[in-house]
Short mmCIF file of C-alpha atoms and ligand atoms in Angstrom, two decimals:
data_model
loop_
_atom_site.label_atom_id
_atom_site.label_comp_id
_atom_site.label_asym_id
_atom_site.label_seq_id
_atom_site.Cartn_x
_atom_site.Cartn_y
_atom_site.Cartn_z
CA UNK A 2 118.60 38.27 106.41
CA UNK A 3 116.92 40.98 103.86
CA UNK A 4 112.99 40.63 104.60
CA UNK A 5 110.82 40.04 101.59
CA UNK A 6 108.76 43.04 100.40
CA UNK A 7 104.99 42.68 101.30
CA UNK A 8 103.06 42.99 98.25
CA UNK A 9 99.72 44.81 97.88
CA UNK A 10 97.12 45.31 94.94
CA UNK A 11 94.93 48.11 95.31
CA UNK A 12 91.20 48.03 94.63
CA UNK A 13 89.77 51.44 93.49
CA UNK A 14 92.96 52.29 92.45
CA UNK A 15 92.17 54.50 90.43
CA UNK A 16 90.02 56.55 92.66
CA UNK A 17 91.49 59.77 95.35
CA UNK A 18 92.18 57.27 98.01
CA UNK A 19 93.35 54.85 95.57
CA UNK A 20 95.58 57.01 93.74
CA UNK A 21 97.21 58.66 97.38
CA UNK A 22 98.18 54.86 98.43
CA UNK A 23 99.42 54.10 95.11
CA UNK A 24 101.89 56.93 95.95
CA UNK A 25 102.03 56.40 99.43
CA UNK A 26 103.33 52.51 99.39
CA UNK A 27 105.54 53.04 96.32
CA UNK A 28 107.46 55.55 98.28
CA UNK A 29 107.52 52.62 101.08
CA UNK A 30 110.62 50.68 100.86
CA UNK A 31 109.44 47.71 102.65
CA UNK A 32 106.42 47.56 100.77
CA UNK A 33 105.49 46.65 96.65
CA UNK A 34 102.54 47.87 94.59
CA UNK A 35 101.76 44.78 92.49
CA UNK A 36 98.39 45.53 90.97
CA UNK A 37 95.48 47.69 90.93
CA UNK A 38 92.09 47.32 90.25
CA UNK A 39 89.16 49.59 88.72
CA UNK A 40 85.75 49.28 87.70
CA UNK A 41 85.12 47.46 84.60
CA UNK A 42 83.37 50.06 82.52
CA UNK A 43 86.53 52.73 83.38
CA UNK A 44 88.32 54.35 80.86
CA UNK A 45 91.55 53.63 82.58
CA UNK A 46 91.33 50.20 82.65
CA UNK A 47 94.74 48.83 80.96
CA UNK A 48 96.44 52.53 82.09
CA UNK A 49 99.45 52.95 84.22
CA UNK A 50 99.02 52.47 87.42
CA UNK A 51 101.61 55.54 88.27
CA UNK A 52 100.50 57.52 85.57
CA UNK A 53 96.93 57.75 87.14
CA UNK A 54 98.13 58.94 90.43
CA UNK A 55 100.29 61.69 88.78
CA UNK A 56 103.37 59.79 89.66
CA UNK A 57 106.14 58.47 87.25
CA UNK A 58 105.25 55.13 85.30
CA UNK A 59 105.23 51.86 87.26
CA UNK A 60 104.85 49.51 84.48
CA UNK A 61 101.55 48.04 86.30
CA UNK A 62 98.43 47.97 84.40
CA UNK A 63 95.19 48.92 86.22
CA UNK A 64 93.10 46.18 86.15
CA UNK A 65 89.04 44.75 86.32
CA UNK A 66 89.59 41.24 87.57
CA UNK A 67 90.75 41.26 90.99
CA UNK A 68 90.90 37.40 91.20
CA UNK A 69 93.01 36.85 88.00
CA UNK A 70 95.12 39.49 89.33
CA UNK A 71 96.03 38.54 92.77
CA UNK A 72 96.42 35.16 91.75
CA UNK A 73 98.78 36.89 88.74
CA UNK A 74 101.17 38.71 91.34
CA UNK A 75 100.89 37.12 94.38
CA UNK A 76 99.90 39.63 96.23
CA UNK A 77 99.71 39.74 100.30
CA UNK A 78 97.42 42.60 101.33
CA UNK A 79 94.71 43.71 99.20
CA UNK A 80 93.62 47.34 100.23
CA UNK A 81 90.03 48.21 98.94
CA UNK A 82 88.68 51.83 98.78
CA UNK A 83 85.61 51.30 96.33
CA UNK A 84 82.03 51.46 97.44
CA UNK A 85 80.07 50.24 100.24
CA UNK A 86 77.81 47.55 97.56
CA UNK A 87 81.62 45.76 96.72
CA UNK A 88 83.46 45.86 99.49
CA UNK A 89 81.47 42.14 100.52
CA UNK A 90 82.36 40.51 97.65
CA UNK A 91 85.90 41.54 97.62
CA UNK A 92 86.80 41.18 100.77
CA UNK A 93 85.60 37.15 100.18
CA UNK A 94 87.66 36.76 96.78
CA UNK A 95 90.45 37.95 98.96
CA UNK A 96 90.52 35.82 101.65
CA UNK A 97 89.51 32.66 98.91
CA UNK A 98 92.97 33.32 96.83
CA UNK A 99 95.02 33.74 100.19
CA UNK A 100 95.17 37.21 100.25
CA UNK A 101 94.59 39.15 103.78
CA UNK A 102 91.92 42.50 102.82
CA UNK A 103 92.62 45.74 104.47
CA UNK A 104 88.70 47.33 103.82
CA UNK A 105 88.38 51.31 104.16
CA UNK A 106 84.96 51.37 103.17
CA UNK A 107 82.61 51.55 105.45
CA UNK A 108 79.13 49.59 104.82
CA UNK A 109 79.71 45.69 105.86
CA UNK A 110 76.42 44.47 108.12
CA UNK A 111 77.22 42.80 111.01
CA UNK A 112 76.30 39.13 109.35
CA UNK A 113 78.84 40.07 106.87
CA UNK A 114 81.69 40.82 109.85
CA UNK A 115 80.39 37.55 110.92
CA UNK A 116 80.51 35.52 107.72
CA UNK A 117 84.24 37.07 107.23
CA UNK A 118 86.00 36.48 110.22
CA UNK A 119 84.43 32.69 110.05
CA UNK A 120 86.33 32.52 107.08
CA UNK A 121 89.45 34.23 107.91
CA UNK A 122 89.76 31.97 111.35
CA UNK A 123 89.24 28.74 109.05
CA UNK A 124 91.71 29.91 106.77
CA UNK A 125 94.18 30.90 109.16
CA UNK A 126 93.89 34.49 107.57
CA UNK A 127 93.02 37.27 108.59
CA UNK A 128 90.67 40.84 107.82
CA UNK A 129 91.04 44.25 109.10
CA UNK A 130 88.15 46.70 108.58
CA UNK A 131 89.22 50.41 109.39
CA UNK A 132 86.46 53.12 108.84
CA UNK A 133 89.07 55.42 109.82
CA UNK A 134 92.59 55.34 108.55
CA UNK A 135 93.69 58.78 110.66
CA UNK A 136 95.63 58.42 113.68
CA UNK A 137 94.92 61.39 114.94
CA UNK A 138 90.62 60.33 115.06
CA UNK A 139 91.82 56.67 116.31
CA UNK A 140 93.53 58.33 118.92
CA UNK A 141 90.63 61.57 119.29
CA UNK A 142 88.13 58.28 120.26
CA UNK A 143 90.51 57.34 122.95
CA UNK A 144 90.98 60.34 124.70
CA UNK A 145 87.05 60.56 124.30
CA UNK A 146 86.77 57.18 126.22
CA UNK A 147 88.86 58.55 128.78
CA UNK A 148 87.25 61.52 129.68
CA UNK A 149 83.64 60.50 129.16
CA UNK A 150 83.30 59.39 133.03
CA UNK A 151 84.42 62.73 134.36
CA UNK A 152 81.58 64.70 132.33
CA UNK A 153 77.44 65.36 132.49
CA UNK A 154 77.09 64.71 128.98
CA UNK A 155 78.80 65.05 125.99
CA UNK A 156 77.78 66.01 121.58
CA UNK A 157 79.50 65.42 118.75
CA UNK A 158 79.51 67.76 115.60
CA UNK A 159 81.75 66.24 112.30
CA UNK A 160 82.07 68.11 109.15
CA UNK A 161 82.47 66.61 105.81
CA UNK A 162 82.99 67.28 101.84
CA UNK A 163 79.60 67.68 100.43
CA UNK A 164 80.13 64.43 97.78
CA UNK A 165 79.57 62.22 101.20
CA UNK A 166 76.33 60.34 101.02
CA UNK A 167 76.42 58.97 104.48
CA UNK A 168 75.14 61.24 107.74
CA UNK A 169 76.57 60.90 110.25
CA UNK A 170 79.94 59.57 109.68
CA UNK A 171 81.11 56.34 110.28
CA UNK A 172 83.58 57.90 112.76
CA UNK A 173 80.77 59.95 114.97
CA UNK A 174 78.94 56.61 115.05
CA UNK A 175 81.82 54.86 116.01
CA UNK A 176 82.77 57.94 118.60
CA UNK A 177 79.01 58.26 120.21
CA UNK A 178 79.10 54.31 120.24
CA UNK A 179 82.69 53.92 122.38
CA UNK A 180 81.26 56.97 124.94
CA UNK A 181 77.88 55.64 125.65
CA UNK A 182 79.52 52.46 127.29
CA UNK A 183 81.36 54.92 129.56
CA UNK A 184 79.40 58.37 130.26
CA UNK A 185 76.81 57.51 133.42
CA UNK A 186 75.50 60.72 133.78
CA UNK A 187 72.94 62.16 130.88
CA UNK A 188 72.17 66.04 130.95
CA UNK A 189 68.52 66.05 130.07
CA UNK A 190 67.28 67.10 126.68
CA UNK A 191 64.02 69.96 127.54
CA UNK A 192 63.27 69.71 123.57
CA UNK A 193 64.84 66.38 121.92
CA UNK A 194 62.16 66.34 119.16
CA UNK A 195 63.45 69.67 118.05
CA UNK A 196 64.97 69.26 114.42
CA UNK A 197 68.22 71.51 115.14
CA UNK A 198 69.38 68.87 117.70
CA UNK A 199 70.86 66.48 115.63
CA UNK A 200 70.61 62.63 115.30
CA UNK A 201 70.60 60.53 118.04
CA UNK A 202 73.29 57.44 118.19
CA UNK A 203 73.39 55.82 121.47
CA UNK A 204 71.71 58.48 122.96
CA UNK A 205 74.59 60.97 121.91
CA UNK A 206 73.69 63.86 119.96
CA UNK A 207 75.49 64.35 116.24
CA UNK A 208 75.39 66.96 114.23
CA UNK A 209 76.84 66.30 110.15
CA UNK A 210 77.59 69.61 107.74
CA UNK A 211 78.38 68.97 104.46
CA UNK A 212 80.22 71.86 102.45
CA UNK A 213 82.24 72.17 99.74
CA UNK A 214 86.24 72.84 101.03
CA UNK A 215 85.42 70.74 104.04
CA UNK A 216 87.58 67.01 103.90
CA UNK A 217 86.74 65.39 107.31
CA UNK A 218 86.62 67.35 110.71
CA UNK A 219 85.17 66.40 114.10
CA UNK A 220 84.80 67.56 117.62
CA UNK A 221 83.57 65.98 120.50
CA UNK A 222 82.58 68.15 123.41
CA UNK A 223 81.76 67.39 127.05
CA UNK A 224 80.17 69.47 129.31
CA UNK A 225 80.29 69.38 133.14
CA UNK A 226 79.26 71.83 135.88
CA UNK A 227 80.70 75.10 135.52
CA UNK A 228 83.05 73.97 132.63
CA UNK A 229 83.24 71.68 128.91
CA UNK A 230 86.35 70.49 127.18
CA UNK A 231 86.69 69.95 123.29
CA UNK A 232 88.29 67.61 121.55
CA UNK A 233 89.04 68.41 117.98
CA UNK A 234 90.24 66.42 114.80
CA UNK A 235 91.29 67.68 111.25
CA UNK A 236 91.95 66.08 108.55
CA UNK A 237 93.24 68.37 106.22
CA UNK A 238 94.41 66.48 102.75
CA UNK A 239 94.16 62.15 101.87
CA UNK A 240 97.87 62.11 102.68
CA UNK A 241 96.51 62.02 106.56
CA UNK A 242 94.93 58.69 105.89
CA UNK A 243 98.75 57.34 105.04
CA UNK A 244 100.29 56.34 107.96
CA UNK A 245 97.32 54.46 109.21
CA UNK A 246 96.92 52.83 105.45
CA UNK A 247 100.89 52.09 105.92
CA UNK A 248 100.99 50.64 109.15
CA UNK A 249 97.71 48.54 108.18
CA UNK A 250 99.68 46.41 106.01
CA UNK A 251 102.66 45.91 107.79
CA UNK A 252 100.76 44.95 110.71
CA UNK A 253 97.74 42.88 109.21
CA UNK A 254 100.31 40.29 108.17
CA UNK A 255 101.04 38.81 111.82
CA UNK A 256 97.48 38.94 112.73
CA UNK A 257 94.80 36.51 112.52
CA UNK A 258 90.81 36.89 112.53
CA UNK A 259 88.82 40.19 111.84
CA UNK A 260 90.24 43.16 113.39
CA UNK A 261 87.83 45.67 113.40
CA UNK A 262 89.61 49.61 114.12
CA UNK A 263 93.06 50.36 113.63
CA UNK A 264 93.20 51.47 117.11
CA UNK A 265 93.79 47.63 117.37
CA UNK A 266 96.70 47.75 115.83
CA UNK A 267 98.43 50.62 117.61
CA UNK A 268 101.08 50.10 120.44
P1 NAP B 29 86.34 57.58 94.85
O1 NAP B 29 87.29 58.63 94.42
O2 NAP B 29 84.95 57.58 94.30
O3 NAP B 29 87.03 56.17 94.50
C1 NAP B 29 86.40 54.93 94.49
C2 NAP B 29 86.94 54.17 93.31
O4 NAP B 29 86.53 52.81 93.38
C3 NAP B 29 86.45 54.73 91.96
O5 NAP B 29 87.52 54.78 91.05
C4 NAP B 29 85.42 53.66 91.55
O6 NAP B 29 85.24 53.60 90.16
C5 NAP B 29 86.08 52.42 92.08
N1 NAP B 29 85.16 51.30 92.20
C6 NAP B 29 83.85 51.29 92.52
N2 NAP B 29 83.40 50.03 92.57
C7 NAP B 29 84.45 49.23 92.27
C8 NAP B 29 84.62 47.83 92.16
N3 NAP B 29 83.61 46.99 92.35
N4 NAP B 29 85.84 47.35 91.85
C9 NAP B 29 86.87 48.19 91.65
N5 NAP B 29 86.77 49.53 91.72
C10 NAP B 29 85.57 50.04 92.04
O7 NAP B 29 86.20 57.55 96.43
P2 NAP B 29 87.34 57.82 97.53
O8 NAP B 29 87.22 59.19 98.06
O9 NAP B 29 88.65 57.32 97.02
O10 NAP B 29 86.84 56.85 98.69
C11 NAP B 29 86.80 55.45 98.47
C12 NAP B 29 86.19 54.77 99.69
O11 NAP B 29 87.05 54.92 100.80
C13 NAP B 29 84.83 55.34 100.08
O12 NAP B 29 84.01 54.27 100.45
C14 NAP B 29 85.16 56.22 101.27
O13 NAP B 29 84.08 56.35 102.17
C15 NAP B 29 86.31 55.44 101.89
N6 NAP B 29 87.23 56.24 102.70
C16 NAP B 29 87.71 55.65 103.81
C17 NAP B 29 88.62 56.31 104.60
C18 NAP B 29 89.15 55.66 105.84
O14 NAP B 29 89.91 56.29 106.58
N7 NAP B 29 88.82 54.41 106.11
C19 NAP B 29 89.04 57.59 104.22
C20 NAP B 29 88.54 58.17 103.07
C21 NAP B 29 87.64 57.47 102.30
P3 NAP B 29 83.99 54.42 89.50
O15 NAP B 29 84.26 55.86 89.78
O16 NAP B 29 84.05 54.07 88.08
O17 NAP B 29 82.74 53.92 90.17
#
């Protein structure tokens, strides 16, 4: 028996990663773009979908009412790449009209992880929050788990595109977070006042740089007597974020309950 499509609406559609997953799933034949959604006071609002994201018409209007539209289509999976101050909000519409939110923002509080998988459990739905849509970092943070045991002590440096606001990244957080459970020996810090060193997260050292031509690098390096390893990540164009965004919604419909990482969803 033919399986039905799963269909997704995407909110920020009309922003980079909005417009790379609106060509990214209509290029999936398993999957349907059945709406987008922008903010109200953009131009766009009422353009083509397709036409946005360079791509050839798709007769799907972008849209400013995400509840009238989900409820419109029918949607599954509603994938949101807006802003940190919506992501709440959206995320609860979602889950109210049925619909299961993939959320790529990063920015929820911990009451607000709470509040949503309370809801997603009563409704028998579920949530999946991914501050990292790359593989390749999903699985960098593994092989950092890994190692961590073997080493003295370990530092994180991640490079961004100067329009990021946040420092550090989600993903060094995330990174310095997963070690610290694992690394039991600390090299000692002779001057950790000293401005150069970096922020502190879990007592893990990371340094940000934000530059122009940068998208989203990181390394993580141990060090250990007589020797240090590197691990190193890349992210080179939004087309990397794909097959993480892809398998998100394929996957997110068997699930129930928050899923927080995509490393969650991997094999
Ligand atoms: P962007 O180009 O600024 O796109 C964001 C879009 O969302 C803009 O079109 C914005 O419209 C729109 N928007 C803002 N508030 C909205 C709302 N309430 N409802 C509907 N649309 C709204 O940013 P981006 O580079 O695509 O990144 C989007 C988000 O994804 C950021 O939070 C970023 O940190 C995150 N991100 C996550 C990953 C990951 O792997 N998880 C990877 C890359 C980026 P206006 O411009 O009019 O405000």
């Amino acid at each position: 028996m033919k399986k039905n499509k799963i269909r997704v609406v995407i909110i920020g559609a009309a922003g980079r990663m909005g417009q790379e997953s609106v060509r990214a799933i209509t290029a999936a034949e398993d999957l349907e773009l059945v709406g987008g959604i922008g903010h109200k006071e953009l131009d766009s609002i009422g353009a083509d979908l397709g036409e946005i994201a360079g791509i050839k018409p798709l007769g799907i209007k972008l849209s400013d009412n995400l509840k009238d539209c989900i409820q419109r289509t029918k949607a599954d999976v509603a994938l949101d790449f807006t802003i940190p101050s919506a992501i709440f909000n959206n995320a609860n519409i979602c889950l109210d009209c049925g619909v299961r939110p993939i959320i790529g923002a990063t920015g929820l509080s911990n009451e607000d992880l709470k509040e949503l998988e309370k809801k997603a459990n009563y409704l028998s739905s579920s949530i999946l929050v991914a501050p990292n849509f790359t593989i390749g970092a999903v699985l960098m943070i593994e092989a950092a788990k890994k190692f961590a045991k073997y080493f003295d002590g370990v530092e994180i440096i991640e490079l961004h595109h100067d329009k990021k606001v946040d420092a550090p990244s989600g993903t060094a957080i995330k990174t310095a977070k997963e070690i610290s459970k694992i690394l039991e020996k600390k090299s000692k810090d002779l001057n950790p006042s000293a401005k150069a060193r970096g922020d502190l997260v879990e007592n893990i050292r990371i340094h940000s740089v934000r530059l122009p031509g940068i998208l989203a690098n990181q390394e993580v390096i141990f060090g250990g007597q007589g020797q240090s390893l590197s691990i190193k990540h890349d992210t080179l164009d939004r087309s990397a974020f794909m097959p993480g965004v892809l398998l998100a919604i394929r996957k997110i419909i068997d699930k129930k309950g928050l899923i927080y990482g995509l490393e969650n969803l991997l094999d």
